[in-house]
Short mmCIF file of C-alpha atoms in Angstrom, two decimals:
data_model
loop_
_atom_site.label_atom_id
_atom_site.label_comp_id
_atom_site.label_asym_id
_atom_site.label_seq_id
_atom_site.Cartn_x
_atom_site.Cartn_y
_atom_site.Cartn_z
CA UNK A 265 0.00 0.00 0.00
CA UNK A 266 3.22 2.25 0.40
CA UNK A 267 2.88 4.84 -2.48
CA UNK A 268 5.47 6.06 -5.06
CA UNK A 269 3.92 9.04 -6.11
CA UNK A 270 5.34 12.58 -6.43
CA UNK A 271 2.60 14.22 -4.59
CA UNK A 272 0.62 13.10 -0.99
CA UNK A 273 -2.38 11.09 -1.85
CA UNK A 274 -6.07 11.87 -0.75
CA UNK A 275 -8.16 10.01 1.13
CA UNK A 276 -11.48 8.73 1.62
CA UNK A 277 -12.07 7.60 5.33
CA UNK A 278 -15.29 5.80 6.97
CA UNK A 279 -14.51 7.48 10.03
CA UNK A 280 -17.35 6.00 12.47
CA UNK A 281 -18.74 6.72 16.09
CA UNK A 282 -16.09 7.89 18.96
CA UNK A 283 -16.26 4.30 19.84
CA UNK A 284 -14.58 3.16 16.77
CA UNK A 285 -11.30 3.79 18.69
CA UNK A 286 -12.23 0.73 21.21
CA UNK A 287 -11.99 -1.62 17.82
CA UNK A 288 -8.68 -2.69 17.93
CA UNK A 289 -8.85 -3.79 14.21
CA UNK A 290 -9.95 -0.34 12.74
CA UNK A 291 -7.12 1.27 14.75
CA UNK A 292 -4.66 -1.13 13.32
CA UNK A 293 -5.60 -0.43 10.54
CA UNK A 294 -5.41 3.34 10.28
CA UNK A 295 -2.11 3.10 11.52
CA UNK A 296 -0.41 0.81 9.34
CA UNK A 297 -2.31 3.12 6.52
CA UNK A 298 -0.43 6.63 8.18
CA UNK A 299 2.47 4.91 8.50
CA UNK A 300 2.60 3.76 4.72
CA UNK A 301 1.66 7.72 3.76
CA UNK A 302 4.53 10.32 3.31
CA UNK A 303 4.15 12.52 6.22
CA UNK A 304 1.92 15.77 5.50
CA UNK A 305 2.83 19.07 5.48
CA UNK A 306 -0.96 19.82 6.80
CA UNK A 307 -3.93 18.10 6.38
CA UNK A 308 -7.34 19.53 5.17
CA UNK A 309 -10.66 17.81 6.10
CA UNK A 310 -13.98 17.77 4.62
CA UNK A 311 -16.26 16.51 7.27
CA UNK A 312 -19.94 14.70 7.06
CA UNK A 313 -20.44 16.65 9.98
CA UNK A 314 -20.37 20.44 9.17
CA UNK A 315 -22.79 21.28 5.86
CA UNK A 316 -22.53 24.86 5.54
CA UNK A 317 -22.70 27.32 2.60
CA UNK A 318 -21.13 28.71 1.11
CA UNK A 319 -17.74 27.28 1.96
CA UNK A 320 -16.55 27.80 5.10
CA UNK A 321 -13.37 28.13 7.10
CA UNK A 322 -12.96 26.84 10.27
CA UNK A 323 -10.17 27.25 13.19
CA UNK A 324 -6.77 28.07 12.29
CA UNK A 325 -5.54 29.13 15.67
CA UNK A 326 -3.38 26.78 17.80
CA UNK A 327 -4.86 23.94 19.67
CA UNK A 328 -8.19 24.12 17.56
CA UNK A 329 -11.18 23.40 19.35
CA UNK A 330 -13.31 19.92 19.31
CA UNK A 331 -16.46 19.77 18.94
CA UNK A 332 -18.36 16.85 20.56
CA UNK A 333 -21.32 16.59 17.97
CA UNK A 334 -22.70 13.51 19.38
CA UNK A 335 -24.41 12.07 22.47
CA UNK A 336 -25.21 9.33 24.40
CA UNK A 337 -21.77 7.60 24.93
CA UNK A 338 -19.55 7.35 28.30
CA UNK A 339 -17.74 10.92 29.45
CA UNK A 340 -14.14 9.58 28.75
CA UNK A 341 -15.32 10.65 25.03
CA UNK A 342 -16.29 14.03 25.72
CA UNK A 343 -12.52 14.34 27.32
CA UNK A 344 -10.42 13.98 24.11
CA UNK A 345 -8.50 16.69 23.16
CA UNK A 346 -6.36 16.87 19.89
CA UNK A 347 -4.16 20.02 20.06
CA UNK A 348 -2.66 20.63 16.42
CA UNK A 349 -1.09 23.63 14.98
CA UNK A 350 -2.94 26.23 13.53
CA UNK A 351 -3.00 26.02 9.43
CA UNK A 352 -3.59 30.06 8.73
CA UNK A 353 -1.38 29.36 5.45
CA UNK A 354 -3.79 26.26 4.09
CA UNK A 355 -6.60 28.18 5.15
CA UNK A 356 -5.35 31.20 2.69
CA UNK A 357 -4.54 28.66 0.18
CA UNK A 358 -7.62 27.09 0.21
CA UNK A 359 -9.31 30.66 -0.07
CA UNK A 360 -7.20 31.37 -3.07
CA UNK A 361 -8.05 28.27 -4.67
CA UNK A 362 -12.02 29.00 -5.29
CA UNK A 363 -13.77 30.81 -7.93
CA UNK A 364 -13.54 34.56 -7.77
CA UNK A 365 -17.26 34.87 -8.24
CA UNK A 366 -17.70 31.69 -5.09
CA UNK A 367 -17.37 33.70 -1.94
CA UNK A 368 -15.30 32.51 1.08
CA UNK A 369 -16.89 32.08 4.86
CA UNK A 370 -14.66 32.02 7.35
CA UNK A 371 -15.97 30.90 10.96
CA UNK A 372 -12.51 31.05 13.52
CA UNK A 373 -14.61 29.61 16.42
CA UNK A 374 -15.73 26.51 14.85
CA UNK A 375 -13.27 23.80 15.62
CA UNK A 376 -12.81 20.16 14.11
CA UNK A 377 -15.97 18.09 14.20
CA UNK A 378 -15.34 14.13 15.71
CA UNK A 379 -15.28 13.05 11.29
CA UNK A 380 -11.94 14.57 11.59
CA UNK A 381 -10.28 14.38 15.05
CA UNK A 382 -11.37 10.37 16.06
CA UNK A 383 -9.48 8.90 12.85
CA UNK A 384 -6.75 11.36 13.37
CA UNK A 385 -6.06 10.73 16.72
CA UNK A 386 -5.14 7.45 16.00
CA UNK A 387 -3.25 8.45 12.24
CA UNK A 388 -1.36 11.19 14.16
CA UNK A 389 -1.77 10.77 17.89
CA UNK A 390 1.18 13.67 18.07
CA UNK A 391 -1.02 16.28 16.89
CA UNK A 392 2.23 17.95 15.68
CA UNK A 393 0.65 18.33 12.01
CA UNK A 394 -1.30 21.48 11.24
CA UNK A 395 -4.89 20.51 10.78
CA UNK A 396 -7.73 22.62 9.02
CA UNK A 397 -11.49 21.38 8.57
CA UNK A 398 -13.34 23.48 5.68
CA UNK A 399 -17.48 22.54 5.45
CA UNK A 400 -19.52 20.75 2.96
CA UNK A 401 -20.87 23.61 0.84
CA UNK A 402 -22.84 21.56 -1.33
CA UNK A 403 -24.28 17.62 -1.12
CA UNK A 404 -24.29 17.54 -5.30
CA UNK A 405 -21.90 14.95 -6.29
CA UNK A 406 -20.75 17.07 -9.37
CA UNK A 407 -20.28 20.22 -7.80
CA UNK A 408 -17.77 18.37 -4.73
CA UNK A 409 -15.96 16.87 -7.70
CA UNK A 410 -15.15 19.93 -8.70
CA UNK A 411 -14.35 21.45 -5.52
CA UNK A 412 -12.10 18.94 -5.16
CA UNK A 413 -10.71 19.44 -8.31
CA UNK A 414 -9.49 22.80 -7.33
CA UNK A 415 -8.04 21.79 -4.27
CA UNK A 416 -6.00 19.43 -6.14
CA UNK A 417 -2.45 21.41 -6.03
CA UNK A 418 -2.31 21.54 -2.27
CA UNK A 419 -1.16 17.74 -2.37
CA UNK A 420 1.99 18.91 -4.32
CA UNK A 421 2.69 20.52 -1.21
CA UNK A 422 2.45 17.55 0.50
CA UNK A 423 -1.18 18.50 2.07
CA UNK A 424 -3.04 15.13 3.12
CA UNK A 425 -6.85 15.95 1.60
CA UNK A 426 -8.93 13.64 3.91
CA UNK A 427 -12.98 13.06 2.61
CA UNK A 428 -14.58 11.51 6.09
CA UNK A 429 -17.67 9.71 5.83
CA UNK A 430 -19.09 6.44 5.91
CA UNK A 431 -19.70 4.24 3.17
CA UNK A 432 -22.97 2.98 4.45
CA UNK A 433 -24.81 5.02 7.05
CA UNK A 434 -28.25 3.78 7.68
CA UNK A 435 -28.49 4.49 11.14
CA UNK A 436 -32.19 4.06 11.39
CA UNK A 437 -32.72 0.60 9.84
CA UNK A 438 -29.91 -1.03 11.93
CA UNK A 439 -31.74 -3.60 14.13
CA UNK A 440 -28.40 -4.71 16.14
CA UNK A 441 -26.25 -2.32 17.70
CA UNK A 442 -23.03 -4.43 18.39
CA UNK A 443 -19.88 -3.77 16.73
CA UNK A 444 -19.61 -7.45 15.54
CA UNK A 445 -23.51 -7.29 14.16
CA UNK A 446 -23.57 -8.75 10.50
CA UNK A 447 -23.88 -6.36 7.83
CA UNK A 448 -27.87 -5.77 6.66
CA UNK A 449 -28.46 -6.61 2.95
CA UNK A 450 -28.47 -3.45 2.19
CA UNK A 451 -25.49 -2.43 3.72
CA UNK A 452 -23.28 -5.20 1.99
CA UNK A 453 -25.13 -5.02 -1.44
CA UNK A 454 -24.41 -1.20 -1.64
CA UNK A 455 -20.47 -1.55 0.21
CA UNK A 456 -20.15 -4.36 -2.77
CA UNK A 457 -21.45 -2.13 -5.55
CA UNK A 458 -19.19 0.60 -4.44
CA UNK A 459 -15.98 -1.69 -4.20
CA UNK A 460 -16.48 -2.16 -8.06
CA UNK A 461 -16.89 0.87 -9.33
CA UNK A 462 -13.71 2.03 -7.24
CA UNK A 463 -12.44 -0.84 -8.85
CA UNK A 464 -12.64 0.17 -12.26
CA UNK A 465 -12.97 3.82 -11.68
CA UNK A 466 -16.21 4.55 -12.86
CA UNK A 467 -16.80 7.86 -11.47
CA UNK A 468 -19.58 8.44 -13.74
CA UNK A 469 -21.66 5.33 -11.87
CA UNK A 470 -20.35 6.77 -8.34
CA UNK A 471 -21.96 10.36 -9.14
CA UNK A 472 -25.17 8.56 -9.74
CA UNK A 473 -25.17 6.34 -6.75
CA UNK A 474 -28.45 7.49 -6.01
CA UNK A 475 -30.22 6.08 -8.75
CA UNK A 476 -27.95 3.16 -9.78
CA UNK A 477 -26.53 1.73 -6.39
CA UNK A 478 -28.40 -0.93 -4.82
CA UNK A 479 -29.37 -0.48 -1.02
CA UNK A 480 -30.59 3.20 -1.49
CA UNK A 481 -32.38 4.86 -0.04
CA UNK A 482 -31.32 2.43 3.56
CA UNK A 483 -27.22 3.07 3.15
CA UNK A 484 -28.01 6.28 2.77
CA UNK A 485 -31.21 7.78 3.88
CA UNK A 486 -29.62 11.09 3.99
CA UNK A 487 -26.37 11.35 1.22
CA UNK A 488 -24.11 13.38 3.92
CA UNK A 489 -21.81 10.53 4.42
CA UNK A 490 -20.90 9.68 1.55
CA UNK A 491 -20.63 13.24 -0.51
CA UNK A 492 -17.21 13.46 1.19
CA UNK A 493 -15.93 10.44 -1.17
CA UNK A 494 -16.32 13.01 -3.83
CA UNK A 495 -14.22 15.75 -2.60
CA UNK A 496 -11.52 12.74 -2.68
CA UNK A 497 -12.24 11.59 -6.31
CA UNK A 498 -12.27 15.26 -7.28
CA UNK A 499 -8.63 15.18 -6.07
CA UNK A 500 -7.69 12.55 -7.57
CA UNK A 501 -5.39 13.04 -10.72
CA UNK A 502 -6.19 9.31 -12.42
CA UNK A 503 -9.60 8.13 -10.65
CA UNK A 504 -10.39 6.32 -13.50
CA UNK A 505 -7.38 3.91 -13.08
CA UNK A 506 -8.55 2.61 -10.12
CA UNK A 507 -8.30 3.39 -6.61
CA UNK A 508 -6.45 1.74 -3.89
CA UNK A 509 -8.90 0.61 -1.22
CA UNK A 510 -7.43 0.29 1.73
CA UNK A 511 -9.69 -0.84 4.56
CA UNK A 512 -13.03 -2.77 4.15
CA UNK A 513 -15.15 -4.75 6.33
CA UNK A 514 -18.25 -3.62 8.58
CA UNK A 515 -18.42 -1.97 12.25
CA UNK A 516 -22.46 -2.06 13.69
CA UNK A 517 -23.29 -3.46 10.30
CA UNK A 518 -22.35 -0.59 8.16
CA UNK A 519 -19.45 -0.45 5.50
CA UNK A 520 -15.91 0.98 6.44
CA UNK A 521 -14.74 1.13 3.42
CA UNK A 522 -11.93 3.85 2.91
CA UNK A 523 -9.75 4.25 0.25
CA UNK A 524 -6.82 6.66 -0.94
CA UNK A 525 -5.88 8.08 -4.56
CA UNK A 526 -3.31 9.11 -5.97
#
């Protein structure tokens, strides 16, 4: 999985619950994935959990804020911290990267959501690497390709461009909550369907999940979780040559598929 290429790939990652951290699988794997990456320079994160428009800046002060946007598990949770660097320079980047005529939000109290500190505290448990979370302007598959698209040359700066989602997300038809629950049909069929088109890099059947992926509308009753995947294609400088999928398998029965590009 070690990669060759000039610039830092991007990644797509199913980044679960808080509780993903207790699986001692997932966490192996994310590290053996960091490990194999070339370290970052920064790294920029496109959350399922912040949808705001239009785009929007957060934190780029020292120790960046968490925010605990979820509820219901024990307090040890709510007492992460994840103190990175500010990124004001990626944050100026990324502003200069947009379409004049696409304005630029910024929001300096809004700190990094758990879809990008949970996998990162087990990537980069330092927290020595500058970290910047920018929102979800847009759920349209086409238009995230393209804002990925122009976010593109930050990886030749060695900026990690992380998509977090989930692959399958059908929180409300799950029937068993434990980690070790079998995947629903719906869940696999739609994980399965996704592996190929990775696969083969069909893009074009990926924008259209929603009408040609089986499992909809259950792995994704609401599309948040998986519009990240297409920041991450839009970054990608070959998608259609296949992409490199790096961790599969299912957590609570939905898919944790994640994958990088190059």
């Amino acid at each position: 999985m070690s990669t060759d290429s000039a610039t830092t790939p991007a990644l797509f990652l199913s980044h679960g619950a808080p509780p993903l951290v207790d699986s001692e699988l997932w966490v192996s794997q994310l590290q053996r994935w960091a490990a194999d990456l070339p370290r970052p320079t920064a790294i920029l994160v496109v959350s399922a959990h912040w949808e705001s428009a239009p785009l929007t800046i957060g934190s780029t002060t020292p120790g960046t804020p968490l925010v605990y946007d979820f509820g219901g598990f024990p307090r040890r949770f709510y007492e992460v911290t994840y103190t990175s660097p500010g990124a004001p320079d990626l944050a100026r980047q990324v502003a200069a990267l947009m379409p004049d005529d696409e304005p630029v939000v910024q929001q300096p109290n809004r700190g990094l959501d758990h879809g990008a500190y949970v996998p990162l505290t087990v990537m980069y448990p330092d927290a020595d690497i500058p970290v910047l979370q920018i929102s979800l302007p847009t759920l349209d598959p086409g238009r995230l390709l393209h804002l990925g698209a122009r976010l593109r040359p930050l990886r030749e700066q060695g900026v990690l461009i992380i998509g977090s989602g989930f692959t399958t997300h059908g929180l409300p038809f799950l029937r068993d909550p434990r980690p070790e629950a079998a995947a629903p049909g719906w869940s696999s069929e739609f994980d399965h369907w996704t592996a190929e088109q990775l696969a083969r890099g069909d893009v074009d059947a990926l924008l259209d999940f929603r009408n040609r992926a089986p499992g909809m509308p259950y792995a994704h009753p609401t599309v948040e979780h998986f519009a990240p995947l297409f920041v991450t294609l839009g970054a990608s400088e070959t998608p259609d040559r296949g992409i490199d999928q790096v961790v599969d398998g299912f957590w609570m029965g939905l898919a944790k598929r994640s994958f990088q590009v190059v």
